[in-house]
Amino acid sequence: MDLARQQLGQDTLAQLEALEARAKLLTERQDESRSISDSMERARREIQDLQDKRDELRQRLCNQPRHSLNELLNFPANESRDRPRERRCAFLRAKIMQLESLLQIYNLAGISMNFNNENRELQVWLNTATAGKYHESYTVELNDPLDHAMKLCRHSLPPVMPVADLSCQFLPHDPRAFLWALSEHLNSFVMRREMVRRTENEFEDMLLGGIASNAMYTLIEFSFRFPTNDEDVSMEIRLEFADLLQIRPCKVKIAVIGGCDGDYNQEVEKLKQNLLFNPLPEALRHLCLD
């Protein structure tokens, strides 16, 4: 009888230790999930701050006098001679400071430029970046004749970019809006492309085949192995973006393959929400952690 009690006590102690270990593991997972949620919230706030700064810079550009560079270059010589020397110098200094401020704003937005007064051509470099990492730069050369509207001469932009449409829409009356539109389209394109590349690199073992997409990465499709013990269960995921400027999909479609949809409704719905509001690699990372 004493031996039975001793054995029962040992079994109970072992069960308690197992329950304690499981509770500790669940607590660690909850802490990890809470930490990830906090990181997501900080990332959202940082993104919102950057978007607010971008809008502020754009508004400052819109409020600048039209084409400060041309105003300085085309300053009438006879008017200059009529002014006292001090006033001419003060005027030119103010113009130069205004121009430098304008160029600084462009540089902060990833746009740099150089004007050739001999052939009146403006060369513009459009830099692309994602998550603090710089990628490729593209060049645009504009001709600015004195008696005509600015024209697009040459560029190294990707063939899939709607250059002709943007040129017709903005260039004749607002060259700055044309450059802003090009920069936004390029950075959105690069962000979607890099999102696909990061997913392929990080989840190579989970992807069933490669990721299919159109040229502008506004339609993305792939099959992803469900992170369960059953290797026969997978998902077919389709992401659709509303237009060329979006970096988050407007539609997400997920179909469970090799299992009953009802068995995975909660996981599928949670993944849909993550895909709508988070980058693709981050959403898949949450799925694997859960």
mmCIF file of C-alpha atoms in Angstrom:
data_model
loop_
_atom_site.group_PDB
_atom_site.id
_atom_site.type_symbol
_atom_site.label_atom_id
_atom_site.label_comp_id
_atom_site.label_asym_id
_atom_site.label_seq_id
_atom_site.Cartn_x
_atom_site.Cartn_y
_atom_site.Cartn_z
ATOM 1 C CA MET A 1 0.000 0.000 0.000
ATOM 2 C CA ASP A 2 2.816 2.401 0.862
ATOM 3 C CA LEU A 3 4.508 1.538 -2.430
ATOM 4 C CA ALA A 4 1.295 2.336 -4.313
ATOM 5 C CA ARG A 5 0.978 5.674 -2.539
ATOM 6 C CA GLN A 6 4.589 6.476 -3.326
ATOM 7 C CA GLN A 7 4.080 5.588 -6.999
ATOM 8 C CA LEU A 8 0.880 7.663 -7.119
ATOM 9 C CA GLY A 9 2.707 10.617 -5.598
ATOM 10 C CA GLN A 10 5.490 10.337 -8.141
ATOM 11 C CA ASP A 11 2.976 10.181 -11.019
ATOM 12 C CA THR A 12 1.132 13.216 -9.664
ATOM 13 C CA LEU A 13 4.390 15.123 -9.291
ATOM 14 C CA ALA A 14 5.368 14.231 -12.852
ATOM 15 C CA GLN A 15 1.989 15.440 -14.135
ATOM 16 C CA LEU A 16 2.336 18.676 -12.184
ATOM 17 C CA GLU A 17 5.808 19.235 -13.607
ATOM 18 C CA ALA A 18 4.509 18.572 -17.129
ATOM 19 C CA LEU A 19 1.632 21.014 -16.602
ATOM 20 C CA GLU A 20 4.030 23.605 -15.203
ATOM 21 C CA ALA A 21 6.346 23.201 -18.215
ATOM 22 C CA ARG A 22 3.395 23.559 -20.591
ATOM 23 C CA ALA A 23 2.160 26.652 -18.767
ATOM 24 C CA LYS A 24 5.645 28.155 -18.963
ATOM 25 C CA LEU A 25 5.801 27.435 -22.709
ATOM 26 C CA LEU A 26 2.384 29.033 -23.268
ATOM 27 C CA THR A 27 3.447 32.080 -21.254
ATOM 28 C CA GLU A 28 6.606 32.442 -23.344
ATOM 29 C CA ARG A 29 4.569 32.194 -26.552
ATOM 30 C CA GLN A 30 2.109 34.800 -25.273
ATOM 31 C CA ASP A 31 4.988 37.130 -24.368
ATOM 32 C CA GLU A 32 6.517 36.583 -27.811
ATOM 33 C CA SER A 33 3.174 37.250 -29.510
ATOM 34 C CA ARG A 34 2.701 40.402 -27.390
ATOM 35 C CA SER A 35 6.197 41.572 -28.328
ATOM 36 C CA ILE A 36 5.445 41.014 -32.025
ATOM 37 C CA SER A 37 2.170 42.944 -31.678
ATOM 38 C CA ASP A 38 4.020 45.839 -30.023
ATOM 39 C CA SER A 39 6.586 45.817 -32.841
ATOM 40 C CA MET A 40 3.782 45.887 -35.420
ATOM 41 C CA GLU A 41 2.165 48.846 -33.672
ATOM 42 C CA ARG A 42 5.467 50.754 -33.557
ATOM 43 C CA ALA A 43 6.033 49.981 -37.232
ATOM 44 C CA ARG A 44 2.540 51.274 -38.095
ATOM 45 C CA ARG A 45 3.217 54.493 -36.178
ATOM 46 C CA GLU A 46 6.561 54.948 -37.937
ATOM 47 C CA ILE A 47 4.925 54.383 -41.329
ATOM 48 C CA GLN A 48 2.229 56.932 -40.488
ATOM 49 C CA ASP A 49 4.865 59.463 -39.369
ATOM 50 C CA LEU A 50 6.805 58.984 -42.611
ATOM 51 C CA GLN A 51 3.628 59.389 -44.669
ATOM 52 C CA ASP A 52 2.795 62.590 -42.773
ATOM 53 C CA LYS A 53 6.305 63.941 -43.425
ATOM 54 C CA ARG A 54 6.011 63.025 -47.094
ATOM 55 C CA ASP A 55 2.683 64.865 -47.380
ATOM 56 C CA GLU A 56 4.195 67.885 -45.617
ATOM 57 C CA LEU A 57 7.136 67.962 -48.030
ATOM 58 C CA ARG A 58 4.793 67.639 -50.994
ATOM 59 C CA GLN A 59 2.690 70.525 -49.712
ATOM 60 C CA ARG A 60 5.794 72.687 -49.284
ATOM 61 C CA LEU A 61 6.776 71.939 -52.859
ATOM 62 C CA CYS A 62 3.326 72.832 -54.134
ATOM 63 C CA ASN A 63 3.515 76.176 -52.348
ATOM 64 C CA GLN A 64 6.895 77.092 -53.860
ATOM 65 C CA PRO A 65 6.927 79.627 -56.715
ATOM 66 C CA ARG A 66 6.734 77.931 -60.087
ATOM 67 C CA HIS A 67 10.064 76.697 -61.403
ATOM 68 C CA SER A 68 12.482 78.650 -59.202
ATOM 69 C CA LEU A 69 15.389 77.466 -61.309
ATOM 70 C CA ASN A 70 14.020 79.050 -64.472
ATOM 71 C CA GLU A 71 13.216 82.258 -62.625
ATOM 72 C CA LEU A 72 16.834 82.566 -61.615
ATOM 73 C CA LEU A 73 18.219 81.669 -65.041
ATOM 74 C CA ASN A 74 15.786 83.913 -66.911
ATOM 75 C CA PHE A 75 16.214 86.965 -64.698
ATOM 76 C CA PRO A 76 16.022 89.938 -67.132
ATOM 77 C CA ALA A 77 19.377 91.615 -67.684
ATOM 78 C CA ASN A 78 17.938 95.108 -68.211
ATOM 79 C CA GLU A 79 15.980 94.918 -64.968
ATOM 80 C CA SER A 80 19.152 93.836 -63.214
ATOM 81 C CA ARG A 81 21.047 96.906 -64.530
ATOM 82 C CA ASP A 82 18.309 99.238 -63.323
ATOM 83 C CA ARG A 83 18.644 98.052 -59.757
ATOM 84 C CA PRO A 84 21.339 99.233 -57.357
ATOM 85 C CA ARG A 85 24.125 96.715 -56.900
ATOM 86 C CA GLU A 86 23.157 95.945 -53.303
ATOM 87 C CA ARG A 87 19.578 95.160 -54.236
ATOM 88 C CA ARG A 88 20.691 92.938 -57.110
ATOM 89 C CA CYS A 89 22.999 90.976 -54.820
ATOM 90 C CA ALA A 90 20.320 90.625 -52.152
ATOM 91 C CA PHE A 91 17.824 89.468 -54.753
ATOM 92 C CA LEU A 92 20.208 86.842 -56.148
ATOM 93 C CA ARG A 93 21.138 85.608 -52.673
ATOM 94 C CA ALA A 94 17.466 85.168 -51.820
ATOM 95 C CA LYS A 95 16.876 83.293 -55.063
ATOM 96 C CA ILE A 96 19.853 81.010 -54.461
ATOM 97 C CA MET A 97 18.707 80.249 -50.906
ATOM 98 C CA GLN A 98 15.221 79.529 -52.180
ATOM 99 C CA LEU A 99 16.601 77.208 -54.844
ATOM 100 C CA GLU A 100 18.873 75.393 -52.373
ATOM 101 C CA SER A 101 15.935 74.882 -50.027
ATOM 102 C CA LEU A 102 13.873 73.468 -52.875
ATOM 103 C CA LEU A 103 16.666 71.098 -53.919
ATOM 104 C CA GLN A 104 17.082 69.947 -50.323
ATOM 105 C CA ILE A 105 13.410 69.031 -50.152
ATOM 106 C CA TYR A 106 13.755 67.031 -53.356
ATOM 107 C CA ASN A 107 16.860 65.270 -51.998
ATOM 108 C CA LEU A 108 14.974 64.243 -48.872
ATOM 109 C CA ALA A 109 12.362 62.669 -51.126
ATOM 110 C CA GLY A 110 15.012 60.709 -53.056
ATOM 111 C CA ILE A 111 15.113 63.066 -56.045
ATOM 112 C CA SER A 112 18.323 64.792 -57.134
ATOM 113 C CA MET A 113 18.912 66.871 -60.263
ATOM 114 C CA ASN A 114 21.394 68.826 -62.333
ATOM 115 C CA PHE A 115 20.602 71.583 -64.844
ATOM 116 C CA ASN A 116 22.738 72.155 -67.964
ATOM 117 C CA ASN A 117 22.253 75.763 -69.013
ATOM 118 C CA GLU A 118 23.923 75.318 -72.416
ATOM 119 C CA ASN A 119 21.404 72.873 -73.845
ATOM 120 C CA ARG A 120 18.767 73.685 -71.200
ATOM 121 C CA GLU A 121 18.402 70.080 -70.133
ATOM 122 C CA LEU A 122 17.492 68.977 -66.632
ATOM 123 C CA GLN A 123 18.837 65.585 -65.565
ATOM 124 C CA VAL A 124 16.958 63.978 -62.681
ATOM 125 C CA TRP A 125 17.909 60.946 -60.594
ATOM 126 C CA LEU A 126 15.051 59.072 -58.930
ATOM 127 C CA ASN A 127 16.304 56.888 -56.069
ATOM 128 C CA THR A 128 14.307 53.957 -54.693
ATOM 129 C CA ALA A 129 14.427 52.523 -51.172
ATOM 130 C CA THR A 130 12.525 50.099 -48.938
ATOM 131 C CA ALA A 131 12.807 49.741 -45.158
ATOM 132 C CA GLY A 132 15.893 51.950 -45.048
ATOM 133 C CA LYS A 133 17.684 49.986 -47.772
ATOM 134 C CA TYR A 134 18.568 51.744 -51.023
ATOM 135 C CA HIS A 135 17.960 49.997 -54.318
ATOM 136 C CA GLU A 136 18.481 51.082 -57.907
ATOM 137 C CA SER A 137 18.309 54.640 -59.262
ATOM 138 C CA TYR A 138 16.640 55.746 -62.488
ATOM 139 C CA THR A 139 17.404 58.777 -64.635
ATOM 140 C CA VAL A 140 15.072 61.144 -66.453
ATOM 141 C CA GLU A 141 16.260 63.891 -68.811
ATOM 142 C CA LEU A 142 13.946 66.824 -69.515
ATOM 143 C CA ASN A 143 14.381 69.582 -72.080
ATOM 144 C CA ASP A 144 13.291 73.064 -71.040
ATOM 145 C CA PRO A 145 13.205 75.393 -74.071
ATOM 146 C CA LEU A 146 12.463 79.022 -73.357
ATOM 147 C CA ASP A 147 9.531 79.226 -75.732
ATOM 148 C CA HIS A 148 7.896 75.832 -75.179
ATOM 149 C CA ALA A 149 6.727 73.580 -72.376
ATOM 150 C CA MET A 150 9.149 71.131 -70.819
ATOM 151 C CA LYS A 151 9.569 67.851 -72.736
ATOM 152 C CA LEU A 152 10.782 64.377 -71.844
ATOM 153 C CA CYS A 153 13.957 63.502 -73.785
ATOM 154 C CA ARG A 154 15.344 60.252 -72.394
ATOM 155 C CA HIS A 155 14.871 57.988 -69.380
ATOM 156 C CA SER A 156 15.981 54.659 -67.907
ATOM 157 C CA LEU A 157 12.648 53.840 -66.273
ATOM 158 C CA PRO A 158 11.297 50.253 -66.347
ATOM 159 C CA PRO A 159 9.240 49.509 -69.492
ATOM 160 C CA VAL A 160 6.193 48.701 -67.359
ATOM 161 C CA MET A 161 6.020 52.225 -65.932
ATOM 162 C CA PRO A 162 3.169 54.393 -67.328
ATOM 163 C CA VAL A 163 5.620 57.105 -68.395
ATOM 164 C CA ALA A 164 3.611 58.301 -71.403
ATOM 165 C CA ASP A 165 0.409 58.689 -69.380
ATOM 166 C CA LEU A 166 2.132 60.557 -66.549
ATOM 167 C CA SER A 167 3.981 62.763 -69.028
ATOM 168 C CA CYS A 168 0.769 63.797 -70.785
ATOM 169 C CA GLN A 169 -1.024 64.325 -67.482
ATOM 170 C CA PHE A 170 1.551 66.441 -65.629
ATOM 171 C CA LEU A 171 4.593 67.491 -67.639
ATOM 172 C CA PRO A 172 3.158 70.306 -69.827
ATOM 173 C CA HIS A 173 1.814 72.351 -66.898
ATOM 174 C CA ASP A 174 3.446 70.968 -63.714
ATOM 175 C CA PRO A 175 6.894 69.307 -64.044
ATOM 176 C CA ARG A 176 7.210 68.963 -60.270
ATOM 177 C CA ALA A 177 4.022 66.906 -60.083
ATOM 178 C CA PHE A 178 5.409 64.753 -62.918
ATOM 179 C CA LEU A 179 8.587 64.005 -60.926
ATOM 180 C CA TRP A 180 6.609 63.301 -57.756
ATOM 181 C CA ALA A 181 4.302 60.925 -59.628
ATOM 182 C CA LEU A 182 7.258 59.084 -61.177
ATOM 183 C CA SER A 183 8.959 58.764 -57.782
ATOM 184 C CA GLU A 184 5.819 57.431 -56.102
ATOM 185 C CA HIS A 185 5.171 54.897 -58.881
ATOM 186 C CA LEU A 186 8.790 53.712 -58.817
ATOM 187 C CA ASN A 187 8.971 53.296 -55.045
ATOM 188 C CA SER A 188 5.628 51.483 -54.908
ATOM 189 C CA PHE A 189 6.789 49.147 -57.683
ATOM 190 C CA VAL A 190 10.091 48.429 -55.910
ATOM 191 C CA MET A 191 8.364 47.856 -52.548
ATOM 192 C CA ARG A 192 6.007 45.250 -54.039
ATOM 193 C CA ARG A 193 8.878 43.584 -55.906
ATOM 194 C CA GLU A 194 11.126 43.424 -52.837
ATOM 195 C CA MET A 195 8.229 42.074 -50.772
ATOM 196 C CA VAL A 196 7.990 39.126 -53.187
ATOM 197 C CA ARG A 197 11.756 38.565 -53.164
ATOM 198 C CA ARG A 198 11.929 38.610 -49.375
ATOM 199 C CA THR A 199 9.101 36.080 -49.200
ATOM 200 C CA GLU A 200 10.860 33.757 -51.638
ATOM 201 C CA ASN A 201 14.103 33.948 -49.656
ATOM 202 C CA GLU A 202 12.602 33.592 -46.182
ATOM 203 C CA PHE A 203 9.978 30.912 -46.888
ATOM 204 C CA GLU A 204 11.697 28.832 -49.536
ATOM 205 C CA ASP A 205 10.846 25.589 -47.683
ATOM 206 C CA MET A 206 7.176 26.534 -47.231
ATOM 207 C CA LEU A 207 6.451 27.644 -50.789
ATOM 208 C CA LEU A 208 5.128 25.023 -53.183
ATOM 209 C CA GLY A 209 6.767 26.290 -56.335
ATOM 210 C CA GLY A 210 7.634 29.909 -56.986
ATOM 211 C CA ILE A 211 5.586 33.080 -56.641
ATOM 212 C CA ALA A 212 3.761 34.146 -59.807
ATOM 213 C CA SER A 213 3.063 37.825 -60.491
ATOM 214 C CA ASN A 214 2.436 40.273 -63.299
ATOM 215 C CA ALA A 215 5.090 42.738 -64.445
ATOM 216 C CA MET A 216 4.078 45.482 -61.988
ATOM 217 C CA TYR A 217 3.522 43.078 -59.062
ATOM 218 C CA THR A 218 -0.083 44.196 -58.658
ATOM 219 C CA LEU A 219 -1.269 40.564 -58.881
ATOM 220 C CA ILE A 220 0.584 37.962 -56.795
ATOM 221 C CA GLU A 221 -0.256 34.245 -56.549
ATOM 222 C CA PHE A 222 1.469 31.365 -54.763
ATOM 223 C CA SER A 223 0.886 28.095 -52.892
ATOM 224 C CA PHE A 224 2.005 27.882 -49.274
ATOM 225 C CA ARG A 225 2.286 24.777 -47.108
ATOM 226 C CA PHE A 226 0.100 25.076 -44.030
ATOM 227 C CA PRO A 227 2.297 25.090 -40.895
ATOM 228 C CA THR A 228 0.792 21.898 -39.399
ATOM 229 C CA ASN A 229 1.953 18.338 -38.970
ATOM 230 C CA ASP A 230 -0.085 17.366 -42.018
ATOM 231 C CA GLU A 231 2.165 18.067 -45.009
ATOM 232 C CA ASP A 232 -0.714 17.438 -47.437
ATOM 233 C CA VAL A 233 -2.541 20.615 -46.354
ATOM 234 C CA SER A 234 -1.633 23.800 -48.228
ATOM 235 C CA MET A 235 -3.133 27.149 -49.207
ATOM 236 C CA GLU A 236 -3.481 28.882 -52.537
ATOM 237 C CA ILE A 237 -3.115 32.620 -51.892
ATOM 238 C CA ARG A 238 -3.963 35.434 -54.322
ATOM 239 C CA LEU A 239 -3.253 39.123 -53.647
ATOM 240 C CA GLU A 240 -4.734 41.910 -55.778
ATOM 241 C CA PHE A 241 -3.653 45.561 -55.545
ATOM 242 C CA ALA A 242 -6.073 48.357 -56.460
ATOM 243 C CA ASP A 243 -3.592 50.381 -58.552
ATOM 244 C CA LEU A 244 0.099 50.956 -59.223
ATOM 245 C CA LEU A 245 0.593 53.141 -56.126
ATOM 246 C CA GLN A 246 -0.632 50.631 -53.541
ATOM 247 C CA ILE A 247 1.743 48.582 -51.374
ATOM 248 C CA ARG A 248 -1.038 46.692 -49.553
ATOM 249 C CA PRO A 249 -3.537 44.446 -51.359
ATOM 250 C CA CYS A 250 -7.176 45.428 -51.601
ATOM 251 C CA LYS A 251 -8.336 41.811 -52.105
ATOM 252 C CA VAL A 252 -7.026 38.601 -50.552
ATOM 253 C CA LYS A 253 -8.264 35.166 -51.600
ATOM 254 C CA ILE A 254 -7.202 32.009 -49.749
ATOM 255 C CA ALA A 255 -8.241 28.453 -50.633
ATOM 256 C CA VAL A 256 -7.294 25.487 -48.417
ATOM 257 C CA ILE A 257 -6.075 22.476 -50.410
ATOM 258 C CA GLY A 258 -5.984 18.949 -48.979
ATOM 259 C CA GLY A 259 -8.210 19.676 -46.008
ATOM 260 C CA CYS A 260 -11.670 20.925 -45.088
ATOM 261 C CA ASP A 261 -12.069 24.705 -45.160
ATOM 262 C CA GLY A 262 -14.049 24.572 -41.936
ATOM 263 C CA ASP A 263 -11.120 23.105 -40.037
ATOM 264 C CA TYR A 264 -8.972 26.154 -40.746
ATOM 265 C CA ASN A 265 -11.491 29.014 -40.798
ATOM 266 C CA GLN A 266 -9.927 30.825 -37.857
ATOM 267 C CA GLU A 267 -6.371 30.604 -39.214
ATOM 268 C CA VAL A 268 -7.439 31.619 -42.726
ATOM 269 C CA GLU A 269 -9.415 34.646 -41.525
ATOM 270 C CA LYS A 270 -6.537 35.796 -39.320
ATOM 271 C CA LEU A 271 -4.086 35.429 -42.216
ATOM 272 C CA LYS A 272 -6.388 37.470 -44.486
ATOM 273 C CA GLN A 273 -6.432 40.337 -42.018
ATOM 274 C CA ASN A 274 -2.650 40.209 -41.624
ATOM 275 C CA LEU A 275 -2.146 40.240 -45.396
ATOM 276 C CA LEU A 276 -4.391 43.292 -45.770
ATOM 277 C CA PHE A 277 -2.506 45.386 -43.212
ATOM 278 C CA ASN A 278 1.040 43.972 -43.087
ATOM 279 C CA PRO A 279 3.816 43.172 -45.557
ATOM 280 C CA LEU A 280 3.582 39.671 -47.021
ATOM 281 C CA PRO A 281 6.635 38.187 -45.209
ATOM 282 C CA GLU A 282 5.462 39.540 -41.852
ATOM 283 C CA ALA A 283 1.956 38.110 -42.299
ATOM 284 C CA LEU A 284 3.330 34.655 -43.162
ATOM 285 C CA ARG A 285 5.708 34.867 -40.203
ATOM 286 C CA HIS A 286 2.733 35.402 -37.881
ATOM 287 C CA LEU A 287 1.012 32.367 -39.388
ATOM 288 C CA CYS A 288 4.033 30.144 -38.720
ATOM 289 C CA LEU A 289 4.420 31.414 -35.137
ATOM 290 C CA ASP A 290 0.765 30.828 -34.310
#
